Short mmCIF file of C-alpha atoms and ligand atoms in Angstrom, two decimals:
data_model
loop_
_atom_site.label_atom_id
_atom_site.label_comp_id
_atom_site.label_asym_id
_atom_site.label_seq_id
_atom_site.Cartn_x
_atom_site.Cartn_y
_atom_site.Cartn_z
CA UNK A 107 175.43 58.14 178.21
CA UNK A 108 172.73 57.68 175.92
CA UNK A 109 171.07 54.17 175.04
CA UNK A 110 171.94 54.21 170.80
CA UNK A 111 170.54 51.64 168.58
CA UNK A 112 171.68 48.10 168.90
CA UNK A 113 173.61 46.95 172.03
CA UNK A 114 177.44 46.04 170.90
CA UNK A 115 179.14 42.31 171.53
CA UNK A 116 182.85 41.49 171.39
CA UNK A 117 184.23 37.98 171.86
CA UNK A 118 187.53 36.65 172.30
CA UNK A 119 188.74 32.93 171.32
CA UNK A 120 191.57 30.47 172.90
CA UNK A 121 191.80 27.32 171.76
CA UNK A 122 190.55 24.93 169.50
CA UNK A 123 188.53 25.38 166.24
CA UNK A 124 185.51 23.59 167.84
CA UNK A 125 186.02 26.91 169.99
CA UNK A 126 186.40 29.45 167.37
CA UNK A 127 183.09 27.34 165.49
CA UNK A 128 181.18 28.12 168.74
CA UNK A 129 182.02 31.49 168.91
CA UNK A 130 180.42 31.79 165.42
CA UNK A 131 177.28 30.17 166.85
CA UNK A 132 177.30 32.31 169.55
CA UNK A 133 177.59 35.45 167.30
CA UNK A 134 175.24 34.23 165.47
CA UNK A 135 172.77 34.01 168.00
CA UNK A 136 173.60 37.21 169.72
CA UNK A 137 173.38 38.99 166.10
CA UNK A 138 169.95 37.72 165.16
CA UNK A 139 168.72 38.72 168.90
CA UNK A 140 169.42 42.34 168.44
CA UNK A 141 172.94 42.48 169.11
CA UNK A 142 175.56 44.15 167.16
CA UNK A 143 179.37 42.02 166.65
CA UNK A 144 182.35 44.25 166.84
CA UNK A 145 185.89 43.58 166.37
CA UNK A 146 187.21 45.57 169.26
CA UNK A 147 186.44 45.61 172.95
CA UNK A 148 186.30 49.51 173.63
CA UNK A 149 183.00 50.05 175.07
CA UNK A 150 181.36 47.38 173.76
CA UNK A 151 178.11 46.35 175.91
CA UNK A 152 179.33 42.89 175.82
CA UNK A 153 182.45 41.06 176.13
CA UNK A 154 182.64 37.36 175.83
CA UNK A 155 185.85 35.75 176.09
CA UNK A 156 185.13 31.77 174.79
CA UNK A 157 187.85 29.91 176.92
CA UNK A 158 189.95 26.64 176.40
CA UNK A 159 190.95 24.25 179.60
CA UNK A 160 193.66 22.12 177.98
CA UNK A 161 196.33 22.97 179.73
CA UNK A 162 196.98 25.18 183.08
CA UNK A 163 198.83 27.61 180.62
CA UNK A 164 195.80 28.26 178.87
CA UNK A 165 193.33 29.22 181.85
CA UNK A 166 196.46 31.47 183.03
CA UNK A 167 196.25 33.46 179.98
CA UNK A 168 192.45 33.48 180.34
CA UNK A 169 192.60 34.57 183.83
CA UNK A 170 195.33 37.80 182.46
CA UNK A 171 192.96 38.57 179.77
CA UNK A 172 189.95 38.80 181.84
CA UNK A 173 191.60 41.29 184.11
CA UNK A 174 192.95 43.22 180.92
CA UNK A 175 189.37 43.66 179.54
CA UNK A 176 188.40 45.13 182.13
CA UNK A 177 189.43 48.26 181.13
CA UNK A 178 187.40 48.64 178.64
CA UNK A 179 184.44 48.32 180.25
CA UNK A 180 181.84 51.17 180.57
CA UNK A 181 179.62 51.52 183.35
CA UNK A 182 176.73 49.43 181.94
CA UNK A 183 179.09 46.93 180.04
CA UNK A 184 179.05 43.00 181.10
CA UNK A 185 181.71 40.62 180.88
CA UNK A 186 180.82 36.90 180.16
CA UNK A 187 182.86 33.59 179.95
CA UNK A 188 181.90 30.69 177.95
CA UNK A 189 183.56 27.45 176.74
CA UNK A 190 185.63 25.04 178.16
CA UNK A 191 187.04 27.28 181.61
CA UNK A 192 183.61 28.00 182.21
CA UNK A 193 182.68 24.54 182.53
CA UNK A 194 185.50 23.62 184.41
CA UNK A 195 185.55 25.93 187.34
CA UNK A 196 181.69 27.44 186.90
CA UNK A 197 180.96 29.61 190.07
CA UNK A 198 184.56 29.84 191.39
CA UNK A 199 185.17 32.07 187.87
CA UNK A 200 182.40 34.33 189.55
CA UNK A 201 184.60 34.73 192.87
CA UNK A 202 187.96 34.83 190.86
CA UNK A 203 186.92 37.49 188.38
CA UNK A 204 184.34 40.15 190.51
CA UNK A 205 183.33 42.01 186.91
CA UNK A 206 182.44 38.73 185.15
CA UNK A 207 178.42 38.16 185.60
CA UNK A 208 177.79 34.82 183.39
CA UNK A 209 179.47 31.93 183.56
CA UNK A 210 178.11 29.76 180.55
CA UNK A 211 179.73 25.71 179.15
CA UNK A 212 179.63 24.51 175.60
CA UNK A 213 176.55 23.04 175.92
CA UNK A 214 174.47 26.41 177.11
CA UNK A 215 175.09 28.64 174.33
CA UNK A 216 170.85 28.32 173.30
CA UNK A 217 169.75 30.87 176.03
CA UNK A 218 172.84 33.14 175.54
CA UNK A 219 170.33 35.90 174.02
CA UNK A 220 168.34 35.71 177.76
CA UNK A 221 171.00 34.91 179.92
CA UNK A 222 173.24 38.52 178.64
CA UNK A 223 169.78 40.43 178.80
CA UNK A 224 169.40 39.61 182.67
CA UNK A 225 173.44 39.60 183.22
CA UNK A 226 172.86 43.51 181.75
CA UNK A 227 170.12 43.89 184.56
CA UNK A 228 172.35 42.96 187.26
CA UNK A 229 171.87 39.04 187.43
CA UNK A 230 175.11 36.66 187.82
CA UNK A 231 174.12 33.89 185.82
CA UNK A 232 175.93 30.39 185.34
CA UNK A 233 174.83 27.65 183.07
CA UNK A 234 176.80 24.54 182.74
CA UNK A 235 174.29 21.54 182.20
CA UNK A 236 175.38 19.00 179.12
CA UNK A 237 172.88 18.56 176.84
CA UNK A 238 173.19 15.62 174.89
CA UNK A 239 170.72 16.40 172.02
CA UNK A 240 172.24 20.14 171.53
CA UNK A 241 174.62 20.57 168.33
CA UNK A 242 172.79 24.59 167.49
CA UNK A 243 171.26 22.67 164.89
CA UNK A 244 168.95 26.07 164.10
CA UNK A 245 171.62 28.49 164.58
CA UNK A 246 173.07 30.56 162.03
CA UNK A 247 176.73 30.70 162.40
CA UNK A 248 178.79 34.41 161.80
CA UNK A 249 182.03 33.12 160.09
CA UNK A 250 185.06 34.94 160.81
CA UNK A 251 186.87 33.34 158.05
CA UNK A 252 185.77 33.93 154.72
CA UNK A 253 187.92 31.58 153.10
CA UNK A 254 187.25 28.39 154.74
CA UNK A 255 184.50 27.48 157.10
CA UNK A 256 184.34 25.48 160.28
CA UNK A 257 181.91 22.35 160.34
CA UNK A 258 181.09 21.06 163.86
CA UNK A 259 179.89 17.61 163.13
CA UNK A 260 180.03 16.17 166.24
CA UNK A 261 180.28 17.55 170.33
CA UNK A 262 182.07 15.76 173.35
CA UNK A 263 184.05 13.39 173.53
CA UNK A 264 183.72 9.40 174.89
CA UNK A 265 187.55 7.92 175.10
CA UNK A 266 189.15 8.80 178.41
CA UNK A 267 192.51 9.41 178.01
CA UNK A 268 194.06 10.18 181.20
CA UNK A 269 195.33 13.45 180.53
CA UNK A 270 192.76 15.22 179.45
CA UNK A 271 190.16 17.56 180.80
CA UNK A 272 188.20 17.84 177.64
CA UNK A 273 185.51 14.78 178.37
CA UNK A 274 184.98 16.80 181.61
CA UNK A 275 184.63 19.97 179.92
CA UNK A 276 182.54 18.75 176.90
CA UNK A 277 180.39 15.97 178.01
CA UNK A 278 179.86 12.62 175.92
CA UNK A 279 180.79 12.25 172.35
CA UNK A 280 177.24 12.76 169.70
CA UNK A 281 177.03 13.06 166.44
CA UNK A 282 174.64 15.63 163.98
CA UNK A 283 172.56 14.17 161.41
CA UNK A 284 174.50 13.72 158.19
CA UNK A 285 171.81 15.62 156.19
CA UNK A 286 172.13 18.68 158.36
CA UNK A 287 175.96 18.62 158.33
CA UNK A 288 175.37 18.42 154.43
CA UNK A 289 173.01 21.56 154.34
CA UNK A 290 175.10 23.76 156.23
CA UNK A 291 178.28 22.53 154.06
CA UNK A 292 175.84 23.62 150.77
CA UNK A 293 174.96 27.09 152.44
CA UNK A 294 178.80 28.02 153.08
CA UNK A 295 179.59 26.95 148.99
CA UNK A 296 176.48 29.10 148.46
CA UNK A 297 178.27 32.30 150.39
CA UNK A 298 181.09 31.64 147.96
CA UNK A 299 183.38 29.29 149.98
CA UNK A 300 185.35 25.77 148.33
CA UNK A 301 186.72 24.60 151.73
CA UNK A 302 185.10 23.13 154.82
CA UNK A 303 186.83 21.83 157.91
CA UNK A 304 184.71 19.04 159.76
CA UNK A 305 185.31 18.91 163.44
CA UNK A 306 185.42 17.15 166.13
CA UNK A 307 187.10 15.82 168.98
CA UNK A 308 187.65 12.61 167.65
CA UNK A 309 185.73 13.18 164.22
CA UNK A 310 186.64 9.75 162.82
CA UNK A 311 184.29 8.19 165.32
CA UNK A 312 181.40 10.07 163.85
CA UNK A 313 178.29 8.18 164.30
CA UNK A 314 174.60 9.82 163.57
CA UNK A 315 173.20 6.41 163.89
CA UNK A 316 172.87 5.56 160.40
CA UNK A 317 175.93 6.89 158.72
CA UNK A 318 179.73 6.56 159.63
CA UNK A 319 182.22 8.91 158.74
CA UNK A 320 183.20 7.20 155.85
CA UNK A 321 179.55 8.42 154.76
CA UNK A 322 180.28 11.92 155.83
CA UNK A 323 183.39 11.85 154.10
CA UNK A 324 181.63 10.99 150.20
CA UNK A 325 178.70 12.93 150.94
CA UNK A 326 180.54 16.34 152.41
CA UNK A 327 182.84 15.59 149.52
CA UNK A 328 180.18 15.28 146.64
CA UNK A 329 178.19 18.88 147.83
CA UNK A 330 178.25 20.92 144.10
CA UNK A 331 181.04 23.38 144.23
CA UNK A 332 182.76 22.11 147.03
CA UNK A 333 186.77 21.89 146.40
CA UNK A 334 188.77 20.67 149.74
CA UNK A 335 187.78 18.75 152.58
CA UNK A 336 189.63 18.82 155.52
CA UNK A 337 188.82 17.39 159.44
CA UNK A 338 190.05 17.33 162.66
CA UNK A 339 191.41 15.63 164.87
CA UNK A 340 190.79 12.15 164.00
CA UNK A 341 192.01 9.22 166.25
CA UNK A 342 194.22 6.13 165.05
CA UNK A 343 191.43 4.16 166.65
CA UNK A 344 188.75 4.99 164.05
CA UNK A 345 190.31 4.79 161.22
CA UNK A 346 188.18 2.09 159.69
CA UNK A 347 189.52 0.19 156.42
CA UNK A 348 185.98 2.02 155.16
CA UNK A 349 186.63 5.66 156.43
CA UNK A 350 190.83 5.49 154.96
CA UNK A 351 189.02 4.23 151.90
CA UNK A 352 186.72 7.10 151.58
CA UNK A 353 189.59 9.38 152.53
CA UNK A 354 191.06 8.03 149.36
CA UNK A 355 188.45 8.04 147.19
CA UNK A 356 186.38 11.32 147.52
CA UNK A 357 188.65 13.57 145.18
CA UNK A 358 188.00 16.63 147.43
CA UNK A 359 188.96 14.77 150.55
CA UNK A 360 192.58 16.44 151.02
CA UNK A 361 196.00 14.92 151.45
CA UNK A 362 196.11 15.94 154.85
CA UNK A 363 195.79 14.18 158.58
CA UNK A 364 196.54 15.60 161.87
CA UNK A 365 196.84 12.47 163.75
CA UNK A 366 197.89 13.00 167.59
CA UNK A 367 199.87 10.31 168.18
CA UNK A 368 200.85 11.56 171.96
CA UNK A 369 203.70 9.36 172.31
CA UNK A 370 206.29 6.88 170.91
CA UNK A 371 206.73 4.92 173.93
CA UNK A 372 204.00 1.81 174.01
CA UNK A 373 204.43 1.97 178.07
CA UNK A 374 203.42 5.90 178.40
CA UNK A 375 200.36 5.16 175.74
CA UNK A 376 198.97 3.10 178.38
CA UNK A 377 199.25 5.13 180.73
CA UNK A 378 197.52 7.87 178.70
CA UNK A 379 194.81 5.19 178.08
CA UNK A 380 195.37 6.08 174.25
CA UNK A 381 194.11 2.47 173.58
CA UNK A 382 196.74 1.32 170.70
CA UNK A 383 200.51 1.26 170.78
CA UNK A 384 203.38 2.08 169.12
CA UNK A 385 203.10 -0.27 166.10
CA UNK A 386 199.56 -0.01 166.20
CA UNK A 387 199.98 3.88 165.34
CA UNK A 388 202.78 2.94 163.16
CA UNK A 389 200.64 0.84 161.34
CA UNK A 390 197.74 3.13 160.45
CA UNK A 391 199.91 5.86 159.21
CA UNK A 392 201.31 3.23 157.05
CA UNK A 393 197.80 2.12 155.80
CA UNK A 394 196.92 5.90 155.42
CA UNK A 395 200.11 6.75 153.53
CA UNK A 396 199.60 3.39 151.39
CA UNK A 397 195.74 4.25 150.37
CA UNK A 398 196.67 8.04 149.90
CA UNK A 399 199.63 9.22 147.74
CA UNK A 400 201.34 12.20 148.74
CA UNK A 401 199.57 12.36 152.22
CA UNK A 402 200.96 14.64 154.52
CA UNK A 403 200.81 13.85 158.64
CA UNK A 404 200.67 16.05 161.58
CA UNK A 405 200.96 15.04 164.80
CA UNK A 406 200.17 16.04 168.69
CA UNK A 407 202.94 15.40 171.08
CA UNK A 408 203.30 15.44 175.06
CA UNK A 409 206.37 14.94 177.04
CA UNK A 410 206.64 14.41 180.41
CA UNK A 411 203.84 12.87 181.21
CA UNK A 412 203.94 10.80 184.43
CA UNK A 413 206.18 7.60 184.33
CA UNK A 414 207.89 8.75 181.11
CA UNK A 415 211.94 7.77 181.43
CA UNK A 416 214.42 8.23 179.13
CA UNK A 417 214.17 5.51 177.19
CA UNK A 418 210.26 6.37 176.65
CA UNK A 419 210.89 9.66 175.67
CA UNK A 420 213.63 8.07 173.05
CA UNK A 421 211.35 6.40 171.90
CA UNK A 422 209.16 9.13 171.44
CA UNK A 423 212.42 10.46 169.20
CA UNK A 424 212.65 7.50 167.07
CA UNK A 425 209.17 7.43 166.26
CA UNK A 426 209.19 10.94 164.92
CA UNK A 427 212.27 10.36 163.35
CA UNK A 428 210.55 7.03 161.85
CA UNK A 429 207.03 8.62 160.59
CA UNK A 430 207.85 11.63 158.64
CA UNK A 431 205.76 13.67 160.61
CA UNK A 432 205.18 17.11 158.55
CA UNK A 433 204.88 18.99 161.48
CA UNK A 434 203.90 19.01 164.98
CA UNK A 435 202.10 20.59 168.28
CA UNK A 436 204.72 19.63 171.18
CA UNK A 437 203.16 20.24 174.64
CA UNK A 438 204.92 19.61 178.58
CA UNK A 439 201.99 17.97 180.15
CA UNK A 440 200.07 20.28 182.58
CA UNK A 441 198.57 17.90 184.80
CA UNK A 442 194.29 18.96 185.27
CA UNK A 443 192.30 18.82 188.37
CA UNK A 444 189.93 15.41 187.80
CA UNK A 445 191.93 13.83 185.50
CA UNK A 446 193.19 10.54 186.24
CA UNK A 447 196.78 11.57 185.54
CA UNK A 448 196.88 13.39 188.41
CA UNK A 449 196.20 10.46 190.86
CA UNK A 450 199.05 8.36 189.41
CA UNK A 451 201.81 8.19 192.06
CA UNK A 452 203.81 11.06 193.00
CA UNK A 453 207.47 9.59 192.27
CA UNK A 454 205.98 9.20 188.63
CA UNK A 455 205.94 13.10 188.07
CA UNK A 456 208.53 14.10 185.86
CA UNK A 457 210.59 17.30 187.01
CA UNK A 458 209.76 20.21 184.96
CA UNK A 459 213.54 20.94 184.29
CA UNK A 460 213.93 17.33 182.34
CA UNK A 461 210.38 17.38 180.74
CA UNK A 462 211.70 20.95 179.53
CA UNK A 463 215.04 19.35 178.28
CA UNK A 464 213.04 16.92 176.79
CA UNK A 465 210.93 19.53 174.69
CA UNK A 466 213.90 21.20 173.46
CA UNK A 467 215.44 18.07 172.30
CA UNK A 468 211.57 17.48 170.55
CA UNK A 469 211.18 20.51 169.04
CA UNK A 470 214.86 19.91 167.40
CA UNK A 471 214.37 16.69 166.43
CA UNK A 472 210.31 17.73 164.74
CA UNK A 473 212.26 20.72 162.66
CA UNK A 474 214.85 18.70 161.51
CA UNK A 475 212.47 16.41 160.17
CA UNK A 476 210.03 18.69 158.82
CA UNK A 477 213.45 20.70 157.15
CA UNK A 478 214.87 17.62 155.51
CA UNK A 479 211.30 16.49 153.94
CA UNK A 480 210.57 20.18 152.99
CA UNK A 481 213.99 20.19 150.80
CA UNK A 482 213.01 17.19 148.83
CA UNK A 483 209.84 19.40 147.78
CA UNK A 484 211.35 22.27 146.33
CA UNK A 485 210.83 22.80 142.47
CA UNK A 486 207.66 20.59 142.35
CA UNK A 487 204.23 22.16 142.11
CA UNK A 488 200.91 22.69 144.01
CA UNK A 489 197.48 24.05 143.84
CA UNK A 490 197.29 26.17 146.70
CA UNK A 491 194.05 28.25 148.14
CA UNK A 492 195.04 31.75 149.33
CA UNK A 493 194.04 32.54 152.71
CA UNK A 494 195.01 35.54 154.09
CA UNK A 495 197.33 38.17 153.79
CA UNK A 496 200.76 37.58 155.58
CA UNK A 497 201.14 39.51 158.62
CA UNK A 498 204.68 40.63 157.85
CA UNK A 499 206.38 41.62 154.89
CA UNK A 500 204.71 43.63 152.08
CA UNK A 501 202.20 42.50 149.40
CA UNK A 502 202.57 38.59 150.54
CA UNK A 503 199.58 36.25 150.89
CA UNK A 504 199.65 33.59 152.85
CA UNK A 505 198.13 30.16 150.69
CA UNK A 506 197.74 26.60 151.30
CA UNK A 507 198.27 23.90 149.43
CA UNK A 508 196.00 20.47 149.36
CA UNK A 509 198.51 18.77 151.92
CA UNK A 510 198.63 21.74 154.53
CA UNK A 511 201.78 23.84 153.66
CA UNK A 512 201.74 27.13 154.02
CA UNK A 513 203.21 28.87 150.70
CA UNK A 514 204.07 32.50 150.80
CA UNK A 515 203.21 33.59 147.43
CA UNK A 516 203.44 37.59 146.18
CA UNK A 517 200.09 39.24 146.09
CA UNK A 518 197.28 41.06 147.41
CA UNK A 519 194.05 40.81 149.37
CA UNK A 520 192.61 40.55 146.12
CA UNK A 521 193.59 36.83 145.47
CA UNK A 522 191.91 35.86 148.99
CA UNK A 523 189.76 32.50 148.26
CA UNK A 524 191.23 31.97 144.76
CA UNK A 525 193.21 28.86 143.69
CA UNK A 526 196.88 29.43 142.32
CA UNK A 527 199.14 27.21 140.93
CA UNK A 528 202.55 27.86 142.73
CA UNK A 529 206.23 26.36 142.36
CA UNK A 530 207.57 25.82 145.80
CA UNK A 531 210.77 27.72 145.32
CA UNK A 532 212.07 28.31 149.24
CA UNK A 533 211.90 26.83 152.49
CA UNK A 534 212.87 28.20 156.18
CA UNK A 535 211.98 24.93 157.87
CA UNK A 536 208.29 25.39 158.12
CA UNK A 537 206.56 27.61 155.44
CA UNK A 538 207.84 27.59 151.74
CA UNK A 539 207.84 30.50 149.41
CA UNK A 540 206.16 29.98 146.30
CA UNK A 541 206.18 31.73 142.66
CA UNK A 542 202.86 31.48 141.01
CA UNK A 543 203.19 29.89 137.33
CA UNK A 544 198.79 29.30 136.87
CA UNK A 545 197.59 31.46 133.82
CA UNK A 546 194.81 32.62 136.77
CA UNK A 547 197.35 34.87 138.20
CA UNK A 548 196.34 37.48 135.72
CA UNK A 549 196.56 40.18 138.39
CA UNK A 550 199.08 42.90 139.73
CA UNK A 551 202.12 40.67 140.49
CA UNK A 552 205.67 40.91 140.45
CA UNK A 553 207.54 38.31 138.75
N1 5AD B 67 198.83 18.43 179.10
C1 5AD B 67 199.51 18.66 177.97
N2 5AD B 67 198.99 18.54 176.74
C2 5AD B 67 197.71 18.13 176.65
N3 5AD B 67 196.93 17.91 175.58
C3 5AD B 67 195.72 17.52 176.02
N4 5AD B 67 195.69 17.48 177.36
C4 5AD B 67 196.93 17.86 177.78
C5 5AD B 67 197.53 18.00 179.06
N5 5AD B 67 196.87 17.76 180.19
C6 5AD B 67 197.38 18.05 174.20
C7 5AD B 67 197.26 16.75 173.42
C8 5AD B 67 196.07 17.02 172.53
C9 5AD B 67 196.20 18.48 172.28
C10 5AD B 67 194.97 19.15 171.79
O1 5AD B 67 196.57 19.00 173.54
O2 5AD B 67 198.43 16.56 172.67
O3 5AD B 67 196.12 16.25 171.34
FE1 SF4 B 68 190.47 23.70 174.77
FE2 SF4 B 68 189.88 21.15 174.48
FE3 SF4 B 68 187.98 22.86 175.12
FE4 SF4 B 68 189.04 22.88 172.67
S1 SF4 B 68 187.82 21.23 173.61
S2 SF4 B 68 188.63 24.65 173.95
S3 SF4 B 68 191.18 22.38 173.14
S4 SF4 B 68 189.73 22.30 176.36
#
C-alpha cells in the first residue's frame, strides 16, 4: 500500500478519568508529532489501548480487547499498551500479547512520539520508570469531551490501602503547581467550556508546596467564565475544616462529593488500612452536609474483602442505609498480585458465592436508597448543563444538574454545553426525567 500523508492513531480507554485525561495527553502529543487521531481502529497505523489494573476483571477485558484489535491491523500497523496494565505486568504483556510492540506506564507518556516511531521500525519497546517531577506540564491535551474537561492536578498516590494496586501502578502522590492548573483551567473556558473536573487519586490531599486544596478550590473556582467545579475522588482523611470551607464558599464549587467510603464495618477499614473508621466517615459527611446545603454524596463500596463476616458486611448495610448515599460503585474485591491483601491469611478469604450474595443484597439496599431520596425530589427545580445526547430514545439529551443527577430532558445536539432550567418530573431509581421551564429553551422542543 502506499505511504499517504499523516500516519493514523486510535486509542482505547478503561478506567478511570485520570485515564481518559492521559489519553488526551497522549493524543495530544501524538497529534502535534505528526500523527493523525481517529475514532475507529480499521487500519489505523496505531492502536493504543490505555489500560486500568483495579481489578482482575478489568485486565481480563484488556487482555479480550487486545486480541480483538488485532484484526484490524494492517501489515505495517503497531499495537501499543499504556497505563496502569502496562505498569503492572511490563514485559510479560510483550509475551502474553505477540502483536503488541510497546509496553509504556503513566509516567512515560513524554517519549511516546519516539518510542511509536521505532515500535513502527520493528523495535519492542517498554518504558515503565516513575518520574516524580512529570505531570505533561507542556503538553497540549485533545479533549474528547467538549462539554466538560478533565483537570489532572495531581499523579500517584501515597496512602496504602491494602487493596489496591494503584500506588504500585502510579508511583507516589505529587502535586502541579497551582498556577499551571489555573492556566490550563483558563484555556479550556477560552475553547468555550464552564465545567472542569480536578483529579486525582486522592485530590483533597493536593499539596504543590505552597498551596492546599482549599487554595485550588477558590482559585479554580474564581477563573472568569468558569461555572461548575467538580473533583475526584477525595478521601475522608483530607477533608480539612479549610478545604470543606472552601468547598462551601467558592459559588462554582458544586454540591457534589464522591467520597469512597469502602466499608461500614470499623474492623474491615483496618484491614483496608483506610486510616479512619466508621464514625470517623460518619462524621465528615456530616460536617460536609452541615457546611454545604443540598450536597449530594457518592460513594465506593467493596464487599468481601478478607475477614469481612456477616455482621461487618451489616454493617456495611446500615451505614448506607444511615448516610443517604445518592448513589454508588459496588465492587467484589479482586484480590491484586503485591498487594498486601493478598498475604492476609487464607481462612480470611471470603467465598465468592457469599461475597456475591452479599453484592446483591448491596446493590438492593444502594437503589432503594437512592429511589426513596429521588421521590422526595420530584417537582423541585435545577439548573442542569446538557451533556450529551442520550443513547436511546429519540431527541433526548442527557443533562446534569449541580449535585450530579442525570436529567433526561427533550432536545437536540444543539443544546450540548448550554444551561437549562429543568423541573424534575420522573424518576426510575437512578436518572430523572426533566421538563425544561428556563426562557433559554427557545429552541425546537416539544412541550
Ligand atoms: N478489588 C475491588 N475493588 C477495588 N477497588 C480498588 N481496588 C479494588 C480491589 N482490589 C475499588 C475501590 C476504589 C474504586 C476505584 O475501586 O472501591 O474506590
Ligand atoms: Fe485503573 Fe486505578 Fe489505574 Fe485508574 S489509577 S486506570 S482506576 S488502576
Amino acid at each position: 500500500m502506499m505511504e499517504t500523508s499523516r500516519p493514523t492513531v486510535y486509542i482505547e480507554t478503561y478506567g478511570c478519568q485520570m485515564n481518559v485525561s492521559d489519553s488526551e495527553l497522549m493524543l495530544g502529543k501524538l497529534a502535534a508529532s505528526g500523527y493523525t487521531p481517529v475514532d475507529v481502529p480499521d487500519g489505523a497505523d496505531v492502536i493504543l489501548v490505555n489500560t486500568c489494573a483495579i481489578r482482575d476483571h478489568a485486565e481480563q477485558r484488556v487482555i479480550g480487547r487486545l486480541g480483538e484489535l488485532k484484526r484490524h491491523m494492517t501489515a505495517t500497523s503497531i499495537m501499543g499498551v499504556t497505563g496502569c496494565m502496562a505498569q503492572r505486568l511490563g514485559p510479560q504483556l510483550l509475551e502474553k500479547a505477540k502483536h503488541v510492540s510497546l509496553v509504556v506506564g503513566p509516567d512515560g507518556y513524554r517519549t511516546l512520539p519516539a518510542m511509536v516511531d521505532s515500535a513502527r521500525n520493528g523495535q519492542r519497546t517498554i518504558a515503565t520508570t516513575f518520574d516524580m517531577e512529570e505531570h505533561y506540564e507542556d503538553f497540549t491535551p485533545r479533549r474528547f469531551d467538549k462539554v466538560k474537561a478533565w483537570i489532572p492536578v495531581q499523579r500517584g498516590c501515597d496512602y496504602r490501602c491494602t487493596y489496591c494496586i494503584v500506588p504500585t501502578t502510579r508511583g507516589s502522590e505529587r502535586s502541579r503547581q497551582l498556577p499551571d492548573v489555573v492556566r490550563e483551567v483558563e484555556g479550556v473556558v477560552s475553547e468555550g467550556m464552564t465545567e472542569v473536573v480536578l483529579l486525582g487519586q486522592t485530590v483533597n490531599s493536593y499539596n504543590d508546596g505552597t498551596h492546599d486544596f482549599a487554595d485550588l478550590l477558590r482559585a479554580v473556582g474564581a477563573v472568569r467564565g468558569i461555572r461548575r467545579v467538580r473533583y475526584t475522588s477525595p478521601h475522608p482523611n483530607d477533608f480539612s475544616d479549610r478545604v470543606i470551607r472552601a468547598m462551601a464558599e467558592v459559588p462554582t464549587v458544586c454540591e457534589h462529593v464522591h467520597l469512597p467510603m469502602q466499608s461500614g464495618s470499623t474492623k474491615t477499614l483496618k484491614r483496608m488500612l483506610r486510616r479512619y473508621t466508621r464514625e470517623g466517615y460518619a462524621e465528615c459527611v456530616q460536617k460536609l452536609r452541615a457546611a454545604i446545603p443540598g450536597l449530594s454524596i457518592t460513594t465506593d463500596i467493596i464487599v468481601g474483602f478478607p475477614g469481612e463476616t456477616d455482621a461487618d458486611f451489616e454493617e456495611t448495610l446500615s451505614a448506607v442505609r444511615e448516610l443517604g448515599f445518592a448513589d454508588a460503585f459496588m465492587f467484589i474485591f479482586s484480590p491484586r498480585d503485591g498487594t498486601p491483601a493478598t498475604r492476609m491469611p487464607e481462612e480470611l478469604t471470603v467465598p465468592q458465592d457469599v461475597a456475591a450474595e452479599r453484592m446483591a443484597r448491596l446493590v438492593e439496599t444502594v437503589r432503594a436508597g437512592a429511589r426513596a431520596l429521588n421521590l422526595t425530589q420530584l417537582g423541585q427545580r435545577r439548573e442542569v448543563l446538557v451533556e450529551r445526547e442520550a443513547k436511546r430514545g429519540e431527541a433526548m439529551v442527557l443533562a446534569r444538574s449541580r449535585d450530579f443527577r442525570s436529567v433526561l430532558v427533550p432536545g437536540d445536539a444543539t443544546l450540548l454545553g448550554q444551561y437549562l432550567t429543568v423541573e424534575l418530573t420522573g424518576t426510575t431509581g437512578s436518572t430523572f426525567t426533566g421538563q425544561i421551564v428556563s426562557e433559554r429553551a427557545a429552541l425546537p422542543l416539544a412541550g
